[in-house]
Amino acid sequence: MYESYYGLRDKPFRLRPDPIFFFGSKGHKRAMSYLEYGLSQGEGFIVITGEVGAGKTTLVRKLFNKLDSSQIVFAHLVNTHLDPENTLKMVAGAFGLPFEDASKAALLTRLEQFFQQCEKKGQRALLVVDEAQNLTPKTLEELRMLSNFQTGDKSLLQTFLLGQPEFRVTLHSENMLQLRQRVIATYHLGPMDDEETRTYIEHRLRTVGWENDPSFNAGAHAAIFAYTGGIPRKINALCDRLLLMGYLEELRAFAADEVEEVIRDVQEEFDLPLKDVAQQTLAELSSIERQNSANALQELQDRLFKLEKMTVSILKIIRDIASSSSPKNTLDEKKQ
């Protein structure tokens, strides 16, 4: 849509991870170094954590592009909301092995035989697990057990675990000691700083043929960084909307005002449902309060009704007592 208007070959700010747009910030270069170090070791676990949208998946796909398929057979697991047995099935499927209707024992046998065949061909098996924060301790234990497959003193499988920061909490829990002992390197991928954010934006634009049209002044870059905090996915989402607005309003330059206008639009789109929820919650609370008031009033009326009945009964008893002890009754008793 806006690509042709600005003379771009493609959309520069797609949300899906694409190694073509990989940007080597200080953090991403260091994370890549850890992954490459892990590959050189050929064993154990490498753990990379980072915020949502920090670029972990793009990092791994960039690594995949650098791998020699004749030497390394890799599998990428992205669905981690699974129990241990289904996770084993997903691992088998990711390596191209049949897994339907297979027992756990059969899956483990197939995986071990596959890893042994890779080793005989001079290949290494690499498993990359994305969204590792969703893995349960039991599932992590199953993955750790896969690292027990060996020939002599050589590991048949190496595993990279990528997850959000909360995965570090899981990793450092008491029952994860055996897994931690097999982690040979870990790195947390943080956000980019303001200068890296500017360079990142220009890098993605130049990748698709940008020639400073549209232009971004210092104020625009500062506003983008302030809103996104240097998180790549947030930057992509905001800049995509910014270019769309530029196309619709025929803009050739962006300043802080245009960026802040887009930010306000985005916030209104996402804040409105929250306001509706708040209003709905207040309405529900008001309804509950009214219902509670009605229930309390009914309860009070019931208690008053019971009290009234008790009062009538007591008054009747008093009248009966008074009637039985009247002067006429006393005189009749004396005559007798």
GROMACS .gro file of C-alpha atoms in nm, residues 92-289:
model
  198
   92ALA     CA    1   0.980  -3.642   1.668
   93GLY     CA    2   0.763  -3.467   1.411
   94ALA     CA    3   1.001  -3.170   1.394
   95PHE     CA    4   1.281  -3.411   1.299
   96GLY     CA    5   1.058  -3.571   1.035
   97LEU     CA    6   0.984  -3.891   1.227
   98PRO     CA    7   0.642  -4.062   1.244
   99PHE     CA    8   0.474  -4.006   1.580
  100GLU     CA    9   0.100  -4.074   1.549
  101ASP     CA   10  -0.030  -4.351   1.775
  102ALA     CA   11   0.323  -4.408   1.907
  103SER     CA   12   0.387  -4.488   2.271
  104LYS     CA   13   0.643  -4.297   2.472
  105ALA     CA   14   0.883  -4.590   2.454
  106ALA     CA   15   0.844  -4.610   2.076
  107LEU     CA   16   0.905  -4.234   2.042
  108LEU     CA   17   1.221  -4.249   2.249
  109THR     CA   18   1.348  -4.546   2.048
  110ARG     CA   19   1.283  -4.371   1.716
  111LEU     CA   20   1.453  -4.054   1.835
  112GLU     CA   21   1.759  -4.237   1.963
  113GLN     CA   22   1.792  -4.436   1.641
  114PHE     CA   23   1.756  -4.117   1.436
  115PHE     CA   24   2.025  -3.938   1.639
  116GLN     CA   25   2.256  -4.238   1.599
  117GLN     CA   26   2.202  -4.235   1.223
  118CYS     CA   27   2.289  -3.864   1.216
  119GLU     CA   28   2.607  -3.933   1.409
  120LYS     CA   29   2.709  -4.208   1.166
  121LYS     CA   30   2.664  -3.962   0.877
  122GLY     CA   31   2.885  -3.711   1.051
  123GLN     CA   32   2.588  -3.490   1.139
  124ARG     CA   33   2.474  -3.337   1.466
  125ALA     CA   34   2.114  -3.299   1.582
  126LEU     CA   35   2.007  -2.959   1.712
  127LEU     CA   36   1.670  -2.892   1.877
  128VAL     CA   37   1.555  -2.531   1.920
  129VAL     CA   38   1.259  -2.481   2.155
  130ASP     CA   39   1.085  -2.144   2.133
  131GLU     CA   40   0.851  -2.003   2.401
  132ALA     CA   41   1.025  -2.215   2.665
  133GLN     CA   42   0.850  -2.025   2.945
  134ASN     CA   43   0.540  -2.234   2.870
  135LEU     CA   44   0.715  -2.562   2.941
  136THR     CA   45   0.621  -2.740   3.261
  137PRO     CA   46   0.893  -2.884   3.488
  138LYS     CA   47   0.795  -3.237   3.378
  139THR     CA   48   0.827  -3.141   3.011
  140LEU     CA   49   1.166  -2.982   3.074
  141GLU     CA   50   1.272  -3.304   3.243
  142GLU     CA   51   1.173  -3.501   2.932
  143LEU     CA   52   1.386  -3.269   2.719
  144ARG     CA   53   1.674  -3.309   2.960
  145MET     CA   54   1.643  -3.685   2.936
  146LEU     CA   55   1.685  -3.660   2.559
  147SER     CA   56   2.030  -3.518   2.620
  148ASN     CA   57   2.124  -3.853   2.777
  149PHE     CA   58   2.144  -4.008   2.429
  150GLN     CA   59   2.515  -4.058   2.369
  151THR     CA   60   2.766  -4.268   2.180
  152GLY     CA   61   3.070  -4.314   2.395
  153ASP     CA   62   3.153  -3.969   2.531
  154LYS     CA   63   2.972  -3.781   2.252
  155SER     CA   64   2.624  -3.625   2.293
  156LEU     CA   65   2.378  -3.702   2.014
  157LEU     CA   66   2.151  -3.402   2.073
  158GLN     CA   67   2.202  -3.038   2.161
  159THR     CA   68   1.916  -2.809   2.268
  160PHE     CA   69   1.863  -2.433   2.258
  161LEU     CA   70   1.588  -2.297   2.486
  162LEU     CA   71   1.442  -1.955   2.401
  163GLY     CA   72   1.194  -1.794   2.634
  164GLN     CA   73   1.058  -1.487   2.805
  165PRO     CA   74   1.219  -1.360   3.129
  166GLU     CA   75   0.993  -1.571   3.351
  167PHE     CA   76   1.164  -1.883   3.216
  168ARG     CA   77   1.468  -1.787   3.423
  169VAL     CA   78   1.254  -1.828   3.735
  170THR     CA   79   1.159  -2.179   3.625
  171LEU     CA   80   1.520  -2.261   3.542
  172HIS     CA   81   1.640  -2.156   3.888
  173SER     CA   82   1.375  -2.349   4.081
  174GLU     CA   83   1.494  -2.626   4.312
  175ASN     CA   84   1.375  -2.914   4.093
  176MET     CA   85   1.568  -2.786   3.789
  177LEU     CA   86   1.914  -2.852   3.933
  178GLN     CA   87   1.993  -3.136   3.690
  179LEU     CA   88   1.891  -2.924   3.392
  180ARG     CA   89   2.097  -2.626   3.514
  181GLN     CA   90   2.400  -2.851   3.538
  182ARG     CA   91   2.372  -2.913   3.163
  183VAL     CA   92   2.334  -2.547   3.066
  184ILE     CA   93   2.668  -2.438   2.919
  185ALA     CA   94   2.569  -2.075   2.847
  186THR     CA   95   2.280  -1.839   2.914
  187TYR     CA   96   2.210  -1.484   2.796
  188HIS     CA   97   1.929  -1.232   2.845
  189LEU     CA   98   1.850  -1.026   2.536
  190GLY     CA   99   1.754  -0.676   2.648
  191PRO     CA  100   1.602  -0.385   2.454
  192MET     CA  101   1.802  -0.157   2.225
  193ASP     CA  102   1.913   0.188   2.332
  194ASP     CA  103   1.799   0.507   2.157
  195GLU     CA  104   2.087   0.518   1.908
  196GLU     CA  105   2.043   0.150   1.820
  197THR     CA  106   1.671   0.207   1.776
  198ARG     CA  107   1.739   0.479   1.519
  199THR     CA  108   1.992   0.263   1.336
  200TYR     CA  109   1.752  -0.032   1.348
  201ILE     CA  110   1.474   0.170   1.179
  202GLU     CA  111   1.707   0.295   0.908
  203HIS     CA  112   1.850  -0.054   0.857
  204ARG     CA  113   1.508  -0.204   0.791
  205LEU     CA  114   1.414   0.081   0.559
  206ARG     CA  115   1.737   0.053   0.359
  207THR     CA  116   1.687  -0.323   0.328
  208VAL     CA  117   1.383  -0.250   0.108
  209GLY     CA  118   1.537   0.036  -0.092
  210TRP     CA  119   1.471   0.345   0.124
  211GLU     CA  120   1.641   0.664   0.005
  212ASN     CA  121   1.543   0.902   0.284
  213ASP     CA  122   1.184   0.925   0.162
  214PRO     CA  123   1.013   0.964   0.398
  215SER     CA  124   1.259   1.131   0.632
  216PHE     CA  125   1.258   1.099   1.011
  217ASN     CA  126   1.396   1.388   1.214
  218ALA     CA  127   1.554   1.357   1.561
  219GLY     CA  128   1.223   1.434   1.731
  220ALA     CA  129   1.051   1.149   1.547
  221HIS     CA  130   1.319   0.902   1.650
  222ALA     CA  131   1.306   1.021   2.011
  223ALA     CA  132   0.927   0.979   2.021
  224ILE     CA  133   0.950   0.630   1.869
  225PHE     CA  134   1.208   0.522   2.126
  226ALA     CA  135   1.014   0.674   2.416
  227TYR     CA  136   0.702   0.477   2.322
  228THR     CA  137   0.860   0.144   2.222
  229GLY     CA  138   1.141   0.125   2.475
  230GLY     CA  139   1.371  -0.020   2.210
  231ILE     CA  140   1.169  -0.342   2.165
  232PRO     CA  141   1.189  -0.445   1.796
  233ARG     CA  142   0.833  -0.572   1.763
  234LYS     CA  143   0.691  -0.253   1.914
  235ILE     CA  144   0.908  -0.046   1.682
  236ASN     CA  145   0.783  -0.243   1.381
  237ALA     CA  146   0.419  -0.204   1.476
  238LEU     CA  147   0.449   0.171   1.537
  239CYS     CA  148   0.657   0.245   1.226
  240ASP     CA  149   0.423   0.044   1.005
  241ARG     CA  150   0.130   0.255   1.124
  242LEU     CA  151   0.338   0.570   1.083
  243LEU     CA  152   0.415   0.493   0.718
  244LEU     CA  153   0.051   0.409   0.656
  245MET     CA  154  -0.055   0.745   0.796
  246GLY     CA  155   0.212   0.914   0.585
  247TYR     CA  156   0.072   0.750   0.274
  248LEU     CA  157  -0.288   0.845   0.357
  249GLU     CA  158  -0.195   1.207   0.435
  250GLU     CA  159   0.073   1.233   0.164
  251LEU     CA  160   0.358   1.308   0.404
  252ARG     CA  161   0.723   1.300   0.302
  253ALA     CA  162   0.873   1.376   0.644
  254PHE     CA  163   0.798   1.269   0.999
  255ALA     CA  164   0.854   1.466   1.317
  256ALA     CA  165   0.756   1.407   1.678
  257ASP     CA  166   0.404   1.543   1.618
  258GLU     CA  167   0.322   1.279   1.355
  259VAL     CA  168   0.462   0.999   1.570
  260GLU     CA  169   0.266   1.113   1.873
  261GLU     CA  170  -0.051   1.136   1.665
  262VAL     CA  171  -0.012   0.773   1.560
  263ILE     CA  172   0.062   0.676   1.920
  264ARG     CA  173  -0.258   0.844   2.034
  265ASP     CA  174  -0.454   0.657   1.766
  266VAL     CA  175  -0.304   0.326   1.872
  267GLN     CA  176  -0.369   0.394   2.240
  268GLU     CA  177  -0.729   0.488   2.172
  269GLU     CA  178  -0.782   0.164   1.981
  270PHE     CA  179  -0.649  -0.043   2.267
  271ASP     CA  180  -0.773   0.173   2.555
  272LEU     CA  181  -1.137   0.179   2.443
  273PRO     CA  182  -1.207  -0.186   2.522
  274LEU     CA  183  -1.046  -0.135   2.861
  275LYS     CA  184  -1.279   0.159   2.928
  276ASP     CA  185  -1.572  -0.054   2.822
  277VAL     CA  186  -1.458  -0.328   3.054
  278ALA     CA  187  -1.422  -0.078   3.336
  279GLN     CA  188  -1.769   0.060   3.269
  280GLN     CA  189  -1.910  -0.290   3.250
  281THR     CA  190  -1.735  -0.381   3.575
  282LEU     CA  191  -1.876  -0.072   3.746
  283ALA     CA  192  -2.221  -0.157   3.615
  284GLU     CA  193  -2.189  -0.513   3.742
  285LEU     CA  194  -2.069  -0.391   4.080
  286SER     CA  195  -2.358  -0.146   4.093
  287SER     CA  196  -2.598  -0.426   4.001
  288ILE     CA  197  -2.449  -0.649   4.269
  289GLU     CA  198  -2.475  -0.364   4.518
   0.00000   0.00000   0.00000
